[in-house]
Amino acid sequence: MTATPAPLLEVANLSIRLGRLPQNIVDDISFTLNAGETLCLVGESGCGKSLTALALMGLLQSPPLAIAGGTARFEGDDLLTMPPARLRETRGGRMAMIFQEPMTSLNPAIKIGEQIAEAVRRHKRVSPAAARERALEMLRRVRIPAPEKRLDEFPHQLSGGMRQRAMIAMALANDPQLLIADEPTTALDVTIQAQILELMRDLQSETGAAMIMITHDLGVVAEMADKVAVMYGGRIVEAGTTEAVFTDPQHPYTIGLMSSMPSLGDRHDRLVTVPGVVPQPAEMPAGCRFVTRCPFAAPICADVPPLQSCGDDHAVACARAPLETLAATGLQEIGT
């Protein structure tokens, strides 16, 4: 009998503290990711998606942010306790990150080819000429037009879509096993977004890399993800395969997010919205953090709900689940 391979990344009970706030702003996050899989972290701005990614990359600004607990084992090594020198070798080599806005991540005073070549030479013992050739190869790979010309241009000379392609080229230059993409298409128009997503799927298929994609766009999730984790208030409130979460959402917040998506075709009613706003970190409820916005809130919600199974490859952190047991009229209260 063939043994099941260990997950490429296994995050357990990751918590992040901000200064002296009484509660963790990212609290008890757990998930696994296998080679070749794509996990999407979904939720409103401020729910902790990017902080989770920065913690995995060792890029939290400390102080005021600090790891409050948990582990993040990547190929067996805990990223959260890894010595700084080894983490620098891992970051950019075995794992890499694509940031949301290339103009704040690329050095405006250094040519694109030099930046990619520098990333290559940082992790591989190659000559400057070989590193430059690798940079050119990567620009071709991400389908940048006239790559020989773009190699010697500065970031401001490239369009937004080409800058994002250059960021992807730099991230993939050392063939990482894990790629983290933080809202990689948010600043792009819809046509370029589609091209970038197609490019990322193709490159992932070629390399076999695992990917964590951070997004608030459920359309991107449906297109890209094998698994999805919905975050609210710094916690995962629902997780599972994309099919399970999309076909049978069990957390009121997930239902609210999906109901707020615009659809093609005729629309006769106003879009549903999730009422209220996310509480500030210092004002988070002690129990379920969605309780102040939930139409199904009850006294039992004063306790922290555990993330527990609600079906095959599907888990939810809601004391009222399964929601099918609630009155059918209750579902209509979301957004009213």
CSV table of C-alpha atoms in Angstrom, one decimal:
chain,number,residue,atom,x,y,z
A,1,MET,CA,0.0,0.0,0.0
A,2,THR,CA,1.4,3.4,-1.0
A,3,ALA,CA,1.8,5.8,1.8
A,4,THR,CA,0.0,9.2,1.4
A,5,PRO,CA,2.7,11.9,1.0
A,6,ALA,CA,2.9,14.5,3.7
A,7,PRO,CA,1.4,18.0,2.9
A,8,LEU,CA,3.8,20.5,1.4
A,9,LEU,CA,2.6,23.1,3.9
A,10,GLU,CA,0.8,22.4,7.1
A,11,VAL,CA,-0.3,25.4,9.2
A,12,ALA,CA,-1.6,24.7,12.6
A,13,ASN,CA,-3.2,27.2,15.1
A,14,LEU,CA,-1.3,30.2,13.7
A,15,SER,CA,-2.1,33.3,15.7
A,16,ILE,CA,-0.8,36.9,15.3
A,17,ARG,CA,-0.9,39.6,18.0
A,18,LEU,CA,-1.0,43.4,17.4
A,19,GLY,CA,0.7,45.3,20.2
A,20,ARG,CA,-1.2,45.0,23.4
A,21,LEU,CA,-4.6,44.3,22.0
A,22,PRO,CA,-6.6,41.8,24.2
A,23,GLN,CA,-7.3,39.4,21.3
A,24,ASN,CA,-5.3,38.0,18.4
A,25,ILE,CA,-6.0,39.8,15.1
A,26,VAL,CA,-5.3,36.5,13.4
A,27,ASP,CA,-6.5,33.7,15.6
A,28,ASP,CA,-6.0,29.9,15.4
A,29,ILE,CA,-5.6,29.5,11.6
A,30,SER,CA,-5.1,26.0,10.4
A,31,PHE,CA,-4.9,24.5,6.9
A,32,THR,CA,-2.9,22.1,4.7
A,33,LEU,CA,-1.7,22.4,1.2
A,34,ASN,CA,-0.4,19.6,-1.1
A,35,ALA,CA,2.0,19.9,-4.0
A,36,GLY,CA,0.2,21.2,-7.1
A,37,GLU,CA,-2.9,22.4,-5.2
A,38,THR,CA,-4.3,25.9,-5.1
A,39,LEU,CA,-5.9,27.2,-1.9
A,40,CYS,CA,-7.8,30.5,-1.9
A,41,LEU,CA,-8.1,32.6,1.2
A,42,VAL,CA,-11.2,34.7,0.9
A,43,GLY,CA,-12.8,37.5,2.9
A,44,GLU,CA,-13.3,41.2,3.2
A,45,SER,CA,-10.4,43.6,3.6
A,46,GLY,CA,-9.0,43.5,7.1
A,47,CYS,CA,-9.9,39.9,7.8
A,48,GLY,CA,-6.3,38.7,8.1
A,49,LYS,CA,-5.6,37.2,4.7
A,50,SER,CA,-2.5,39.2,3.9
A,51,LEU,CA,-1.2,39.0,7.5
A,52,THR,CA,-1.4,35.2,7.3
A,53,ALA,CA,0.7,35.3,4.1
A,54,LEU,CA,3.2,37.7,5.5
A,55,ALA,CA,3.7,35.5,8.5
A,56,LEU,CA,4.4,32.5,6.3
A,57,MET,CA,7.0,34.6,4.4
A,58,GLY,CA,8.6,35.9,7.6
A,59,LEU,CA,7.7,39.5,6.6
A,60,LEU,CA,5.5,40.7,9.5
A,61,GLN,CA,6.5,44.1,10.7
A,62,SER,CA,7.7,43.4,14.3
A,63,PRO,CA,6.9,45.3,16.4
A,64,PRO,CA,4.0,46.0,16.5
A,65,LEU,CA,3.0,42.6,15.0
A,66,ALA,CA,4.2,39.3,16.5
A,67,ILE,CA,3.5,35.6,16.2
A,68,ALA,CA,1.4,34.6,19.2
A,69,GLY,CA,1.4,30.9,18.6
A,70,GLY,CA,1.1,28.0,16.2
A,71,THR,CA,3.3,26.3,13.6
A,72,ALA,CA,3.7,26.5,9.8
A,73,ARG,CA,5.6,23.5,8.5
A,74,PHE,CA,6.9,23.8,5.0
A,75,GLU,CA,8.5,20.6,3.7
A,76,GLY,CA,8.9,19.6,7.4
A,77,ASP,CA,10.5,22.9,8.6
A,78,ASP,CA,8.7,25.3,10.8
A,79,LEU,CA,8.7,28.7,9.0
A,80,LEU,CA,7.8,30.5,12.2
A,81,THR,CA,10.9,29.4,14.1
A,82,MET,CA,13.3,29.1,11.2
A,83,PRO,CA,16.6,31.0,11.8
A,84,PRO,CA,16.7,34.2,9.8
A,85,ALA,CA,19.5,33.2,7.5
A,86,ARG,CA,17.8,30.0,6.5
A,87,LEU,CA,14.5,31.8,6.1
A,88,ARG,CA,16.1,34.2,3.6
A,89,GLU,CA,17.4,31.2,1.6
A,90,THR,CA,13.9,29.6,1.6
A,91,ARG,CA,12.1,32.9,0.7
A,92,GLY,CA,12.6,33.6,-3.0
A,93,GLY,CA,14.0,30.1,-3.5
A,94,ARG,CA,11.7,27.3,-2.4
A,95,MET,CA,8.8,29.7,-1.8
A,96,ALA,CA,8.0,33.1,-3.3
A,97,MET,CA,5.3,35.8,-3.2
A,98,ILE,CA,3.6,37.9,-5.8
A,99,PHE,CA,2.4,41.2,-4.3
A,100,GLN,CA,-0.7,43.2,-5.2
A,101,GLU,CA,0.9,46.3,-6.5
A,102,PRO,CA,4.1,45.8,-8.5
A,103,MET,CA,5.1,49.5,-8.4
A,104,THR,CA,5.5,49.3,-4.7
A,105,SER,CA,7.4,46.0,-4.9
A,106,LEU,CA,9.7,46.5,-7.9
A,107,ASN,CA,12.7,48.9,-7.4
A,108,PRO,CA,11.9,51.9,-9.7
A,109,ALA,CA,15.7,52.6,-10.1
A,110,ILE,CA,16.7,49.2,-11.4
A,111,LYS,CA,16.0,47.7,-14.8
A,112,ILE,CA,13.5,44.8,-14.9
A,113,GLY,CA,16.1,42.3,-16.2
A,114,GLU,CA,18.6,43.2,-13.4
A,115,GLN,CA,16.0,42.7,-10.7
A,116,ILE,CA,15.1,39.2,-12.0
A,117,ALA,CA,18.7,38.3,-12.5
A,118,GLU,CA,19.5,39.4,-8.9
A,119,ALA,CA,16.8,37.1,-7.6
A,120,VAL,CA,18.4,34.3,-9.5
A,121,ARG,CA,22.0,34.9,-8.4
A,122,ARG,CA,20.8,35.3,-4.8
A,123,HIS,CA,19.7,31.6,-4.7
A,124,LYS,CA,21.8,29.9,-7.5
A,125,ARG,CA,25.5,29.9,-8.2
A,126,VAL,CA,25.4,31.2,-11.7
A,127,SER,CA,27.3,33.8,-13.7
A,128,PRO,CA,25.8,37.3,-14.4
A,129,ALA,CA,25.4,36.3,-18.0
A,130,ALA,CA,23.6,33.1,-17.1
A,131,ALA,CA,21.4,35.0,-14.7
A,132,ARG,CA,20.5,37.5,-17.4
A,133,GLU,CA,19.7,34.7,-19.8
A,134,ARG,CA,17.4,33.2,-17.1
A,135,ALA,CA,15.7,36.6,-16.7
A,136,LEU,CA,15.1,36.7,-20.5
A,137,GLU,CA,13.8,33.2,-20.4
A,138,MET,CA,11.3,34.1,-17.7
A,139,LEU,CA,10.1,37.2,-19.5
A,140,ARG,CA,9.4,35.0,-22.5
A,141,ARG,CA,7.7,32.5,-20.2
A,142,VAL,CA,5.2,35.0,-18.8
A,143,ARG,CA,4.5,36.2,-22.4
A,144,ILE,CA,5.8,39.7,-22.2
A,145,PRO,CA,5.9,41.2,-25.7
A,146,ALA,CA,9.4,42.0,-27.0
A,147,PRO,CA,11.2,40.5,-23.9
A,148,GLU,CA,14.7,41.5,-25.2
A,149,LYS,CA,13.6,45.1,-25.1
A,150,ARG,CA,11.7,44.9,-21.8
A,151,LEU,CA,14.7,43.3,-20.1
A,152,ASP,CA,16.5,46.7,-20.1
A,153,GLU,CA,13.5,48.9,-19.3
A,154,PHE,CA,12.6,50.3,-15.9
A,155,PRO,CA,9.3,49.5,-14.1
A,156,HIS,CA,7.7,52.8,-15.0
A,157,GLN,CA,8.2,52.1,-18.7
A,158,LEU,CA,5.9,49.0,-18.5
A,159,SER,CA,2.1,48.9,-18.4
A,160,GLY,CA,0.4,47.6,-15.3
A,161,GLY,CA,-0.2,44.2,-16.8
A,162,MET,CA,3.4,43.8,-17.9
A,163,ARG,CA,4.7,44.9,-14.5
A,164,GLN,CA,2.5,42.2,-12.9
A,165,ARG,CA,3.9,39.7,-15.4
A,166,ALA,CA,7.5,40.8,-14.5
A,167,MET,CA,6.6,40.2,-10.8
A,168,ILE,CA,5.4,36.7,-11.7
A,169,ALA,CA,8.6,36.1,-13.7
A,170,MET,CA,10.7,37.1,-10.7
A,171,ALA,CA,8.7,35.0,-8.3
A,172,LEU,CA,9.0,31.9,-10.5
A,173,ALA,CA,12.6,32.4,-11.6
A,174,ASN,CA,14.0,29.9,-9.0
A,175,ASP,CA,11.2,27.3,-9.5
A,176,PRO,CA,9.6,27.6,-6.0
A,177,GLN,CA,7.6,24.8,-4.6
A,178,LEU,CA,5.1,27.2,-3.0
A,179,LEU,CA,3.8,30.4,-4.5
A,180,ILE,CA,1.8,33.0,-2.5
A,181,ALA,CA,-0.2,35.5,-4.6
A,182,ASP,CA,-1.7,38.4,-2.7
A,183,GLU,CA,-4.6,39.9,-4.8
A,184,PRO,CA,-2.4,39.6,-8.0
A,185,THR,CA,-5.1,41.0,-10.4
A,186,THR,CA,-6.9,43.6,-8.3
A,187,ALA,CA,-5.2,46.6,-9.9
A,188,LEU,CA,-5.7,45.4,-13.4
A,189,ASP,CA,-8.6,45.8,-15.9
A,190,VAL,CA,-10.8,42.7,-16.4
A,191,THR,CA,-9.2,41.7,-19.8
A,192,ILE,CA,-5.7,41.8,-18.3
A,193,GLN,CA,-7.0,40.0,-15.1
A,194,ALA,CA,-8.2,37.1,-17.3
A,195,GLN,CA,-4.8,36.9,-19.0
A,196,ILE,CA,-2.9,36.9,-15.8
A,197,LEU,CA,-5.1,34.2,-14.2
A,198,GLU,CA,-4.7,32.0,-17.3
A,199,LEU,CA,-0.9,32.6,-17.2
A,200,MET,CA,-0.7,31.6,-13.5
A,201,ARG,CA,-2.7,28.4,-14.2
A,202,ASP,CA,-0.5,27.5,-17.1
A,203,LEU,CA,2.7,28.1,-15.2
A,204,GLN,CA,1.5,26.2,-12.1
A,205,SER,CA,0.6,23.3,-14.4
A,206,GLU,CA,4.1,23.4,-15.9
A,207,THR,CA,6.0,23.6,-12.6
A,208,GLY,CA,3.7,21.6,-10.3
A,209,ALA,CA,4.0,24.4,-7.6
A,210,ALA,CA,1.4,24.7,-4.9
A,211,MET,CA,-0.3,28.1,-4.6
A,212,ILE,CA,-2.0,30.2,-2.0
A,213,MET,CA,-4.1,32.9,-3.6
A,214,ILE,CA,-5.5,35.7,-1.5
A,215,THR,CA,-8.6,37.4,-3.0
A,216,HIS,CA,-12.0,38.8,-2.2
A,217,ASP,CA,-13.2,37.9,-5.7
A,218,LEU,CA,-15.3,34.7,-5.6
A,219,GLY,CA,-15.2,34.6,-9.4
A,220,VAL,CA,-11.4,34.1,-9.2
A,221,VAL,CA,-11.9,31.5,-6.5
A,222,ALA,CA,-14.3,29.5,-8.7
A,223,GLU,CA,-11.8,29.6,-11.5
A,224,MET,CA,-8.5,29.0,-9.7
A,225,ALA,CA,-9.0,27.1,-6.4
A,226,ASP,CA,-9.0,23.4,-5.4
A,227,LYS,CA,-9.7,24.4,-1.8
A,228,VAL,CA,-11.1,27.5,-0.2
A,229,ALA,CA,-10.9,29.0,3.3
A,230,VAL,CA,-13.3,31.8,4.1
A,231,MET,CA,-11.9,34.2,6.7
A,232,TYR,CA,-13.7,36.7,8.9
A,233,GLY,CA,-12.3,38.8,11.8
A,234,GLY,CA,-9.0,36.9,11.7
A,235,ARG,CA,-10.4,33.4,11.8
A,236,ILE,CA,-11.3,30.8,9.3
A,237,VAL,CA,-15.1,30.4,9.4
A,238,GLU,CA,-15.5,27.9,6.6
A,239,ALA,CA,-13.2,25.7,4.7
A,240,GLY,CA,-13.3,22.8,2.2
A,241,THR,CA,-13.1,21.9,-1.4
A,242,THR,CA,-14.3,24.7,-3.8
A,243,GLU,CA,-17.2,22.5,-4.9
A,244,ALA,CA,-18.3,21.8,-1.3
A,245,VAL,CA,-18.2,25.4,-0.2
A,246,PHE,CA,-19.8,26.8,-3.3
A,247,THR,CA,-22.6,24.2,-3.6
A,248,ASP,CA,-23.4,24.0,0.1
A,249,PRO,CA,-22.2,27.0,2.1
A,250,GLN,CA,-22.9,26.6,5.8
A,251,HIS,CA,-21.6,29.8,7.4
A,252,PRO,CA,-23.9,32.9,7.3
A,253,TYR,CA,-20.9,35.0,6.3
A,254,THR,CA,-20.1,32.7,3.3
A,255,ILE,CA,-23.8,32.8,2.2
A,256,GLY,CA,-23.7,36.6,2.5
A,257,LEU,CA,-20.6,36.8,0.3
A,258,MET,CA,-22.0,34.6,-2.3
A,259,SER,CA,-25.3,36.3,-2.4
A,260,SER,CA,-23.6,39.7,-2.9
A,261,MET,CA,-22.0,38.6,-6.2
A,262,PRO,CA,-23.4,40.2,-9.3
A,263,SER,CA,-24.7,37.8,-11.9
A,264,LEU,CA,-24.9,38.0,-15.7
A,265,GLY,CA,-28.3,38.3,-17.4
A,266,ASP,CA,-31.4,40.0,-16.2
A,267,ARG,CA,-31.5,41.2,-12.6
A,268,HIS,CA,-34.7,42.4,-11.1
A,269,ASP,CA,-33.7,42.8,-7.4
A,270,ARG,CA,-31.0,44.8,-5.7
A,271,LEU,CA,-27.8,43.0,-4.8
A,272,VAL,CA,-27.8,41.4,-1.3
A,273,THR,CA,-25.3,42.9,1.1
A,274,VAL,CA,-23.9,41.7,4.4
A,275,PRO,CA,-25.2,44.3,7.0
A,276,GLY,CA,-22.9,46.2,9.2
A,277,VAL,CA,-19.1,46.4,9.1
A,278,VAL,CA,-16.2,44.3,10.5
A,279,PRO,CA,-15.5,45.4,14.1
A,280,GLN,CA,-12.2,47.0,14.8
A,281,PRO,CA,-9.5,44.7,16.2
A,282,ALA,CA,-9.9,46.1,19.7
A,283,GLU,CA,-13.7,45.6,19.6
A,284,MET,CA,-13.9,42.0,18.4
A,285,PRO,CA,-16.6,40.0,20.2
A,286,ALA,CA,-15.3,37.4,22.6
A,287,GLY,CA,-17.1,34.5,21.0
A,288,CYS,CA,-18.1,34.2,17.4
A,289,ARG,CA,-16.7,37.3,15.7
A,290,PHE,CA,-19.5,37.5,13.2
A,291,VAL,CA,-22.2,37.7,15.9
A,292,THR,CA,-22.7,41.4,15.5
A,293,ARG,CA,-23.7,41.0,11.8
A,294,CYS,CA,-25.4,37.6,11.9
A,295,PRO,CA,-29.1,37.2,11.4
A,296,PHE,CA,-29.0,33.8,13.2
A,297,ALA,CA,-27.1,35.1,16.4
A,298,ALA,CA,-28.2,33.3,19.6
A,299,PRO,CA,-26.9,33.1,23.2
A,300,ILE,CA,-24.8,30.0,22.2
A,301,CYS,CA,-22.7,32.3,19.9
A,302,ALA,CA,-21.1,33.9,23.0
A,303,ASP,CA,-18.7,30.9,22.9
A,304,VAL,CA,-15.9,30.6,20.3
A,305,PRO,CA,-17.3,28.1,17.7
A,306,PRO,CA,-14.7,25.4,16.7
A,307,LEU,CA,-14.1,24.6,13.0
A,308,GLN,CA,-15.8,21.2,12.7
A,309,SER,CA,-16.7,18.9,10.0
A,310,CYS,CA,-20.1,19.4,8.2
A,311,GLY,CA,-19.4,16.9,5.4
A,312,ASP,CA,-16.7,15.3,3.3
A,313,ASP,CA,-13.8,17.8,2.9
A,314,HIS,CA,-16.0,20.6,4.4
A,315,ALA,CA,-15.8,22.3,7.8
A,316,VAL,CA,-17.6,25.3,9.4
A,317,ALA,CA,-17.2,27.4,12.5
A,318,CYS,CA,-20.8,28.1,13.3
A,319,ALA,CA,-22.8,27.0,16.4
A,320,ARG,CA,-26.0,27.2,14.3
A,321,ALA,CA,-24.8,24.8,11.5
A,322,PRO,CA,-26.2,23.0,9.6
A,323,LEU,CA,-28.2,26.0,8.5
A,324,GLU,CA,-30.8,23.7,6.9
A,325,THR,CA,-32.2,23.2,10.4
A,326,LEU,CA,-33.1,26.9,10.7
A,327,ALA,CA,-36.3,28.3,9.4
A,328,ALA,CA,-36.2,28.9,5.7
A,329,THR,CA,-37.3,32.4,6.2
A,330,GLY,CA,-34.1,33.1,8.2
A,331,LEU,CA,-31.9,32.8,5.2
A,332,GLN,CA,-33.7,35.7,3.6
A,333,GLU,CA,-32.8,38.0,6.5
A,334,ILE,CA,-29.1,38.2,5.3
A,335,GLY,CA,-28.8,41.7,3.8
A,336,THR,CA,-32.1,43.1,4.9
